[in-house]
């Protein structure tokens, strides 16, 4: 199996993000910490040129408007024509008709390698009833079967890898479902951690073959969750800086060791 972290740190891939303006700085710093070179252009006129130099692409609709929608379309077209990994983050997709229409158009017209969203966002895309509330949508009374059905249904509908994040992350290609049970409430204290994970998934896909995309997405979610877990005792301001430090220091050996520790303590 590919050691995705070692490959990332050795190759320093360029990941282009059509960014959420609220979180772009944190996403850039998080990518940079693990060894990825982030670019976040905003002009539609240079979309194709920027995709040319990137190894992976993320479309984040967090602060979508008509100009950014046009940029997103041109970016997706270029990424598809060049065979570059393309990840969608459908931020708050159910919160307005405009936002829903934008995401629907992108998913209809372009092929995405992966979609990363929270339970509410993924349930909406899957067409499964769910109590959504802004960007942080979830429910208290949920079960494993319901969540696995949501993530598998979404993956089957769009023929892609789906990463559904929450206290437990679920990753599916429509057949297999993998889970990462190492979430921490600290992630909810910092706006933009989901956005960072979406771009991190794109980074991991750049060093994976297409038949490794499910495993690469899983490893991205696992790495992110365990790095956040290691600094779980920090206050919110210190926690995000701690997360950056762990991403900078992380290795495949560390992830394997941490996961064994978590399994032992669990």
Coordinates of N, CA and C in Angstrom, one line a residue, residues 29-200:
X29 N -2.4 27.4 5.4 CA -1.4 27.0 6.4 C -1.4 25.5 6.7
X30 N -2.6 24.9 6.8 CA -2.7 23.5 7.1 C -2.1 22.7 6.0
X31 N -2.3 23.0 4.7 CA -1.7 22.3 3.6 C -0.2 22.5 3.6
X32 N 0.2 23.7 3.9 CA 1.7 24.0 3.9 C 2.4 23.2 5.0
X33 N 1.7 23.0 6.1 CA 2.3 22.3 7.3 C 2.6 20.9 6.9
X34 N 1.8 20.2 6.1 CA 2.0 18.8 5.8 C 2.9 18.6 4.6
X35 N 3.2 19.7 3.9 CA 4.2 19.6 2.8 C 3.5 19.9 1.4
X36 N 2.3 20.4 1.4 CA 1.6 20.7 0.2 C 1.7 22.2 -0.1
X37 N 1.9 22.5 -1.4 CA 1.9 23.9 -1.8 C 0.5 24.4 -2.2
X38 N -0.1 25.3 -1.5 CA -1.4 25.7 -1.8 C -1.4 26.9 -2.7
X39 N -2.4 26.9 -3.7 CA -2.7 28.1 -4.5 C -4.2 28.3 -4.4
X40 N -4.6 29.6 -4.3 CA -6.0 30.0 -4.2 C -6.3 31.2 -5.1
X41 N -6.3 31.0 -6.4 CA -6.6 32.1 -7.3 C -8.1 32.4 -7.2
X42 N -8.5 33.6 -7.6 CA -9.9 34.0 -7.6 C -10.4 34.5 -8.9
X43 N -9.6 34.7 -9.9 CA -10.0 35.2 -11.2 C -10.4 34.1 -12.2
X44 N -11.6 34.1 -12.7 CA -12.0 33.1 -13.7 C -11.0 33.1 -14.9
X45 N -10.5 34.2 -15.2 CA -9.6 34.3 -16.4 C -8.4 33.5 -16.3
X46 N -7.9 33.2 -15.1 CA -6.7 32.4 -15.0 C -7.0 30.9 -14.4
X47 N -8.2 30.5 -14.4 CA -8.6 29.2 -13.9 C -7.8 28.1 -14.6
X48 N -7.9 28.1 -15.9 CA -7.2 27.0 -16.7 C -5.7 27.0 -16.5
X49 N -5.1 28.2 -16.5 CA -3.7 28.3 -16.3 C -3.3 27.8 -14.9
X50 N -4.1 28.0 -13.9 CA -3.8 27.6 -12.5 C -3.9 26.1 -12.4
X51 N -4.9 25.5 -13.0 CA -5.1 24.1 -13.0 C -3.9 23.4 -13.7
X52 N -3.4 24.1 -14.7 CA -2.2 23.5 -15.5 C -1.1 23.2 -14.5
X53 N -0.9 24.1 -13.5 CA 0.3 23.9 -12.7 C 0.0 23.2 -11.4
X54 N -1.3 22.9 -11.2 CA -1.7 22.1 -9.9 C -1.7 20.6 -10.2
X55 N -1.5 19.9 -9.1 CA -1.6 18.4 -9.2 C -3.0 18.0 -8.7
X56 N -3.7 18.8 -7.9 CA -5.0 18.5 -7.4 C -5.8 19.7 -7.2
X57 N -7.1 19.6 -7.2 CA -8.0 20.7 -7.2 C -9.2 20.5 -6.2
X58 N -9.5 21.5 -5.5 CA -10.7 21.5 -4.6 C -11.6 22.7 -4.9
X59 N -12.9 22.4 -5.0 CA -13.9 23.4 -5.2 C -14.7 23.5 -3.9
X60 N -14.6 24.7 -3.2 CA -15.3 24.9 -2.0 C -16.3 26.0 -2.2
X61 N -17.6 25.8 -1.9 CA -18.6 26.7 -2.3 C -19.1 27.6 -1.1
X62 N -18.2 27.6 0.0 CA -18.5 28.3 1.2 C -18.9 29.8 1.0
X63 N -18.2 30.5 0.1 CA -18.6 31.9 -0.2 C -18.9 32.1 -1.6
X64 N -19.7 31.2 -2.2 CA -20.0 31.2 -3.6 C -20.7 32.5 -4.0
X65 N -20.4 33.0 -5.2 CA -21.1 34.0 -5.9 C -21.0 33.8 -7.4
X66 N -21.6 34.6 -8.2 CA -21.6 34.3 -9.6 C -20.2 34.3 -10.2
X67 N -19.4 35.2 -9.8 CA -18.0 35.2 -10.3 C -17.2 34.0 -9.9
X68 N -17.4 33.5 -8.7 CA -16.7 32.3 -8.2 C -17.3 31.1 -8.9
X69 N -18.6 31.1 -9.1 CA -19.3 30.0 -9.8 C -18.7 29.8 -11.2
X70 N -18.5 31.0 -11.9 CA -17.9 30.9 -13.2 C -16.5 30.3 -13.2
X71 N -15.7 30.8 -12.1 CA -14.4 30.3 -11.9 C -14.4 28.8 -11.7
X72 N -15.4 28.4 -10.8 CA -15.5 27.0 -10.5 C -15.8 26.1 -11.7
X73 N -16.6 26.6 -12.6 CA -17.0 25.8 -13.8 C -15.7 25.7 -14.7
X74 N -15.0 26.8 -14.9 CA -13.8 26.7 -15.7 C -12.7 25.9 -15.1
X75 N -12.6 25.9 -13.8 CA -11.7 25.1 -13.1 C -12.0 23.6 -13.2
X76 N -13.3 23.3 -13.0 CA -13.7 21.9 -13.1 C -13.5 21.3 -14.5
X77 N -13.8 22.2 -15.5 CA -13.6 21.8 -16.9 C -12.2 21.4 -17.2
X78 N -11.3 22.3 -16.7 CA -9.8 22.1 -17.0 C -9.3 20.9 -16.2
X79 N -9.8 20.7 -15.0 CA -9.3 19.6 -14.1 C -9.8 18.3 -14.8
X80 N -11.0 18.2 -15.3 CA -11.5 17.0 -15.9 C -10.8 16.7 -17.2
X81 N -10.5 17.7 -18.0 CA -9.8 17.5 -19.3 C -8.4 17.1 -19.1
X82 N -7.8 17.5 -18.0 CA -6.4 17.2 -17.7 C -6.3 15.9 -16.8
X83 N -7.4 15.4 -16.4 CA -7.4 14.2 -15.5 C -6.8 14.4 -14.1
X84 N -7.0 15.6 -13.6 CA -6.5 15.9 -12.3 C -7.5 15.6 -11.2
X85 N -7.1 15.1 -10.0 CA -8.1 14.9 -8.9 C -8.9 16.1 -8.6
X86 N -10.2 16.0 -8.5 CA -11.1 17.1 -8.2 C -12.0 16.8 -7.1
X87 N -12.0 17.6 -6.0 CA -12.8 17.4 -4.8 C -13.8 18.5 -4.7
X88 N -15.0 18.2 -4.2 CA -16.0 19.2 -4.0 C -16.3 19.2 -2.5
X89 N -16.4 20.4 -2.0 CA -16.9 20.7 -0.6 C -18.2 21.5 -0.7
X90 N -19.3 20.8 -0.6 CA -20.6 21.5 -0.8 C -21.1 22.2 0.5
X91 N -20.4 23.2 0.9 CA -20.7 23.9 2.2 C -22.1 24.4 2.2
X92 N -22.8 23.9 3.3 CA -24.2 24.4 3.5 C -25.1 24.3 2.3
X93 N -25.0 23.2 1.5 CA -25.6 23.1 0.3 C -27.2 23.2 0.4
X94 N -27.7 22.9 1.5 CA -29.2 22.9 1.6 C -29.7 24.3 2.2
X95 N -28.8 25.2 2.4 CA -29.2 26.4 3.1 C -29.9 27.5 2.2
X96 N -29.7 27.4 0.9 CA -30.4 28.3 0.0 C -30.6 27.7 -1.4
X97 N -31.6 28.1 -2.1 CA -31.9 27.5 -3.4 C -30.7 27.8 -4.4
X98 N -30.1 29.0 -4.3 CA -29.0 29.3 -5.1 C -27.8 28.4 -4.9
X99 N -27.5 28.2 -3.7 CA -26.3 27.3 -3.3 C -26.6 25.9 -3.8
X100 N -27.8 25.4 -3.6 CA -28.2 24.1 -4.0 C -28.1 23.9 -5.5
X101 N -28.5 25.0 -6.2 CA -28.5 25.0 -7.7 C -27.0 24.9 -8.2
X102 N -26.2 25.7 -7.6 CA -24.8 25.8 -7.9 C -24.1 24.4 -7.8
X103 N -24.4 23.7 -6.7 CA -23.8 22.4 -6.4 C -24.4 21.4 -7.4
X104 N -25.7 21.5 -7.6 CA -26.3 20.5 -8.5 C -25.7 20.6 -9.9
X105 N -25.5 21.9 -10.3 CA -24.9 22.1 -11.7 C -23.5 21.5 -11.8
X106 N -22.7 21.8 -10.8 CA -21.3 21.3 -10.8 C -21.3 19.8 -10.8
X107 N -22.2 19.1 -10.0 CA -22.2 17.7 -9.9 C -22.8 17.1 -11.2
X108 N -23.6 17.8 -11.9 CA -24.2 17.3 -13.1 C -23.2 17.4 -14.3
X109 N -22.5 18.5 -14.3 CA -21.6 18.8 -15.5 C -20.2 18.3 -15.4
X110 N -19.7 18.0 -14.2 CA -18.3 17.6 -14.1 C -18.2 16.3 -13.2
X111 N -17.1 15.7 -13.4 CA -16.8 14.4 -12.7 C -15.9 14.7 -11.5
X112 N -16.3 14.5 -10.3 CA -15.6 14.7 -9.1 C -14.9 13.4 -8.6
X113 N -13.7 13.5 -8.2 CA -13.0 12.4 -7.6 C -13.5 12.0 -6.2
X114 N -13.9 13.1 -5.5 CA -14.4 12.9 -4.1 C -15.3 14.1 -3.7
X115 N -16.2 13.8 -2.8 CA -17.0 14.9 -2.2 C -16.8 14.8 -0.7
X116 N -16.5 15.9 0.0 CA -16.3 15.9 1.4 C -17.3 16.8 2.1
X117 N -18.1 16.3 3.0 CA -19.1 17.2 3.7 C -19.5 16.6 5.0
X118 N -20.3 17.4 5.8 CA -20.8 16.9 7.0 C -22.1 16.0 6.7
X119 N -22.6 15.5 7.8 CA -23.8 14.6 7.6 C -24.9 15.3 6.9
X120 N -25.3 16.5 7.3 CA -26.4 17.2 6.7 C -26.2 17.5 5.2
X121 N -25.0 17.9 4.9 CA -24.7 18.1 3.5 C -24.7 16.9 2.6
X122 N -24.1 15.8 3.1 CA -24.1 14.5 2.4 C -25.5 13.9 2.3
X123 N -26.3 14.0 3.3 CA -27.7 13.5 3.3 C -28.5 14.3 2.3
X124 N -28.3 15.6 2.2 CA -29.0 16.4 1.2 C -28.7 15.9 -0.2
X125 N -27.4 15.8 -0.4 CA -27.0 15.3 -1.8 C -27.5 13.9 -2.1
X126 N -27.6 13.1 -1.1 CA -28.0 11.7 -1.3 C -29.5 11.6 -1.4
X127 N -30.2 12.7 -1.1 CA -31.7 12.7 -1.1 C -32.3 12.0 0.1
X128 N -31.6 12.0 1.2 CA -32.1 11.3 2.4 C -32.5 12.4 3.4
X129 N -33.7 12.3 4.0 CA -34.2 13.3 4.9 C -33.3 13.4 6.1
X130 N -33.0 14.7 6.5 CA -32.1 14.9 7.6 C -32.3 16.3 8.2
X131 N -32.2 16.5 9.4 CA -32.4 17.8 10.1 C -31.1 18.6 9.9
X132 N -31.1 19.5 8.9 CA -29.9 20.3 8.6 C -30.0 21.6 9.4
X133 N -28.8 22.1 9.7 CA -28.7 23.4 10.4 C -27.3 24.1 10.0
X134 N -27.4 24.9 9.0 CA -26.2 25.6 8.6 C -25.1 24.7 8.2
X135 N -23.8 25.0 8.5 CA -22.7 24.2 8.1 C -22.4 23.1 9.0
X136 N -22.9 23.2 10.3 CA -22.6 22.1 11.2 C -23.9 21.3 11.5
X137 N -24.2 20.4 10.5 CA -25.4 19.7 10.6 C -25.2 18.3 11.1
X138 N -26.0 17.9 12.1 CA -25.9 16.5 12.6 C -27.1 16.3 13.5
X139 N -27.1 15.1 14.0 CA -28.2 14.8 14.9 C -27.7 14.0 16.1
X140 N -28.4 14.0 17.2 CA -28.0 13.4 18.4 C -28.3 11.9 18.3
X141 N -29.5 11.6 17.8 CA -29.9 10.2 17.8 C -29.7 9.6 16.4
X142 N -28.5 9.1 16.2 CA -28.2 8.5 14.9 C -27.6 7.1 15.1
X143 N -27.7 6.3 14.1 CA -27.1 5.0 14.3 C -26.2 4.7 13.1
X144 N -25.3 3.7 13.3 CA -24.3 3.3 12.3 C -25.0 3.0 10.9
X145 N -26.1 2.2 11.0 CA -26.7 1.8 9.7 C -27.2 3.0 8.9
X146 N -27.8 3.9 9.6 CA -28.4 5.1 9.0 C -27.3 5.9 8.3
X147 N -26.2 6.1 9.0 CA -25.1 6.9 8.5 C -24.4 6.2 7.3
X148 N -24.2 4.9 7.4 CA -23.5 4.2 6.3 C -24.4 4.2 5.1
X149 N -25.7 4.1 5.3 CA -26.7 4.2 4.2 C -26.5 5.5 3.5
X150 N -26.5 6.6 4.2 CA -26.3 8.0 3.7 C -25.1 8.1 2.8
X151 N -23.9 7.7 3.4 CA -22.7 7.9 2.7 C -22.6 7.0 1.4
X152 N -23.1 5.7 1.5 CA -23.1 4.8 0.4 C -24.0 5.3 -0.7
X153 N -25.2 5.8 -0.3 CA -26.2 6.3 -1.3 C -25.6 7.5 -2.1
X154 N -24.9 8.4 -1.4 CA -24.4 9.6 -2.0 C -23.2 9.1 -3.0
X155 N -22.4 8.2 -2.6 CA -21.3 7.7 -3.4 C -21.8 7.0 -4.7
X156 N -22.9 6.3 -4.5 CA -23.5 5.6 -5.6 C -24.1 6.6 -6.6
X157 N -24.8 7.5 -6.0 CA -25.5 8.5 -6.9 C -24.6 9.3 -7.8
X158 N -23.4 9.7 -7.2 CA -22.5 10.5 -8.0 C -21.3 9.8 -8.5
X159 N -21.2 8.5 -8.3 CA -20.1 7.6 -8.8 C -18.8 8.2 -8.3
X160 N -18.6 8.4 -7.1 CA -17.4 9.0 -6.5 C -17.1 8.5 -5.1
X161 N -16.0 9.0 -4.6 CA -15.7 8.7 -3.2 C -16.4 9.8 -2.4
X162 N -17.0 9.4 -1.3 CA -17.6 10.4 -0.4 C -17.0 10.3 1.0
X163 N -16.6 11.4 1.6 CA -16.1 11.5 2.9 C -17.1 12.3 3.7
X164 N -17.8 11.6 4.6 CA -18.8 12.3 5.5 C -18.2 12.4 6.9
X165 N -18.0 13.7 7.3 CA -17.3 13.9 8.6 C -18.3 14.2 9.7
X166 N -17.8 13.9 10.9 CA -18.5 14.1 12.1 C -17.7 13.5 13.3
X167 N -18.4 13.2 14.4 CA -17.7 12.6 15.5 C -17.0 11.3 15.0
X168 N -17.7 10.6 14.1 CA -17.1 9.5 13.4 C -17.1 9.9 11.9
X169 N -16.0 9.7 11.2 CA -16.0 10.0 9.8 C -16.3 8.7 9.0
X170 N -17.1 8.8 7.9 CA -17.4 7.6 7.1 C -16.9 7.9 5.7
X171 N -16.3 7.0 5.1 CA -15.7 7.1 3.7 C -16.2 5.9 2.9
X172 N -16.8 6.2 1.7 CA -17.3 5.2 0.9 C -17.1 5.4 -0.6
X173 N -17.0 4.3 -1.3 CA -17.0 4.4 -2.8 C -18.3 3.8 -3.4
X174 N -19.3 3.7 -2.5 CA -20.6 3.2 -2.9 C -20.8 1.7 -2.6
X175 N -19.7 1.0 -2.4 CA -19.7 -0.4 -2.0 C -19.2 -0.6 -0.6
X176 N -17.9 -0.2 -0.4 CA -17.3 -0.4 0.9 C -17.5 0.9 1.7
X177 N -17.6 0.8 3.0 CA -17.7 1.9 3.9 C -16.6 1.7 5.0
X178 N -15.7 2.7 5.1 CA -14.6 2.7 6.1 C -14.9 3.8 7.1
X179 N -14.5 3.6 8.3 CA -14.8 4.6 9.3 C -13.6 5.1 10.1
X180 N -13.6 6.3 10.5 CA -12.5 6.9 11.3 C -13.2 7.4 12.6
X181 N -13.1 6.6 13.7 CA -13.8 6.9 15.0 C -13.0 7.7 15.9
X182 N -12.2 8.7 15.4 CA -11.3 9.4 16.3 C -11.5 10.9 16.3
X183 N -12.8 11.3 16.0 CA -13.1 12.7 16.1 C -13.0 13.3 17.5
X184 N -12.8 14.6 17.5 CA -12.7 15.3 18.8 C -13.6 16.5 18.7
X185 N -14.3 16.9 19.8 CA -15.1 18.2 19.8 C -14.3 19.4 19.4
X186 N -12.9 19.3 19.6 CA -12.1 20.5 19.3 C -12.2 20.9 17.8
X187 N -12.5 20.0 16.9 CA -12.7 20.4 15.5 C -13.8 21.4 15.3
X188 N -14.8 21.3 16.1 CA -16.0 22.2 16.0 C -15.7 23.6 16.6
X189 N -14.6 23.7 17.3 CA -14.2 25.0 17.9 C -13.5 25.9 16.9
X190 N -13.1 25.4 15.8 CA -12.4 26.2 14.8 C -13.0 26.1 13.4
X191 N -13.6 27.2 13.0 CA -14.3 27.3 11.7 C -13.2 27.0 10.6
X192 N -13.6 26.0 9.7 CA -12.7 25.8 8.6 C -11.9 24.5 8.6
X193 N -12.1 23.7 9.7 CA -11.3 22.4 9.7 C -11.9 21.5 8.6
X194 N -13.2 21.5 8.4 CA -13.7 20.7 7.3 C -13.2 21.1 5.9
X195 N -13.1 22.4 5.7 CA -12.5 23.0 4.5 C -11.1 22.5 4.3
X196 N -10.3 22.5 5.4 CA -8.9 22.0 5.3 C -8.9 20.6 4.9
X197 N -9.7 19.8 5.5 CA -9.8 18.3 5.2 C -10.1 18.1 3.7
X198 N -11.0 18.9 3.2 CA -11.4 18.7 1.8 C -10.2 18.9 0.9
X199 N -9.4 20.0 1.2 CA -8.2 20.2 0.4 C -7.1 19.2 0.7
X200 N -7.1 18.7 1.9 CA -6.1 17.6 2.3 C -6.4 16.3 1.5

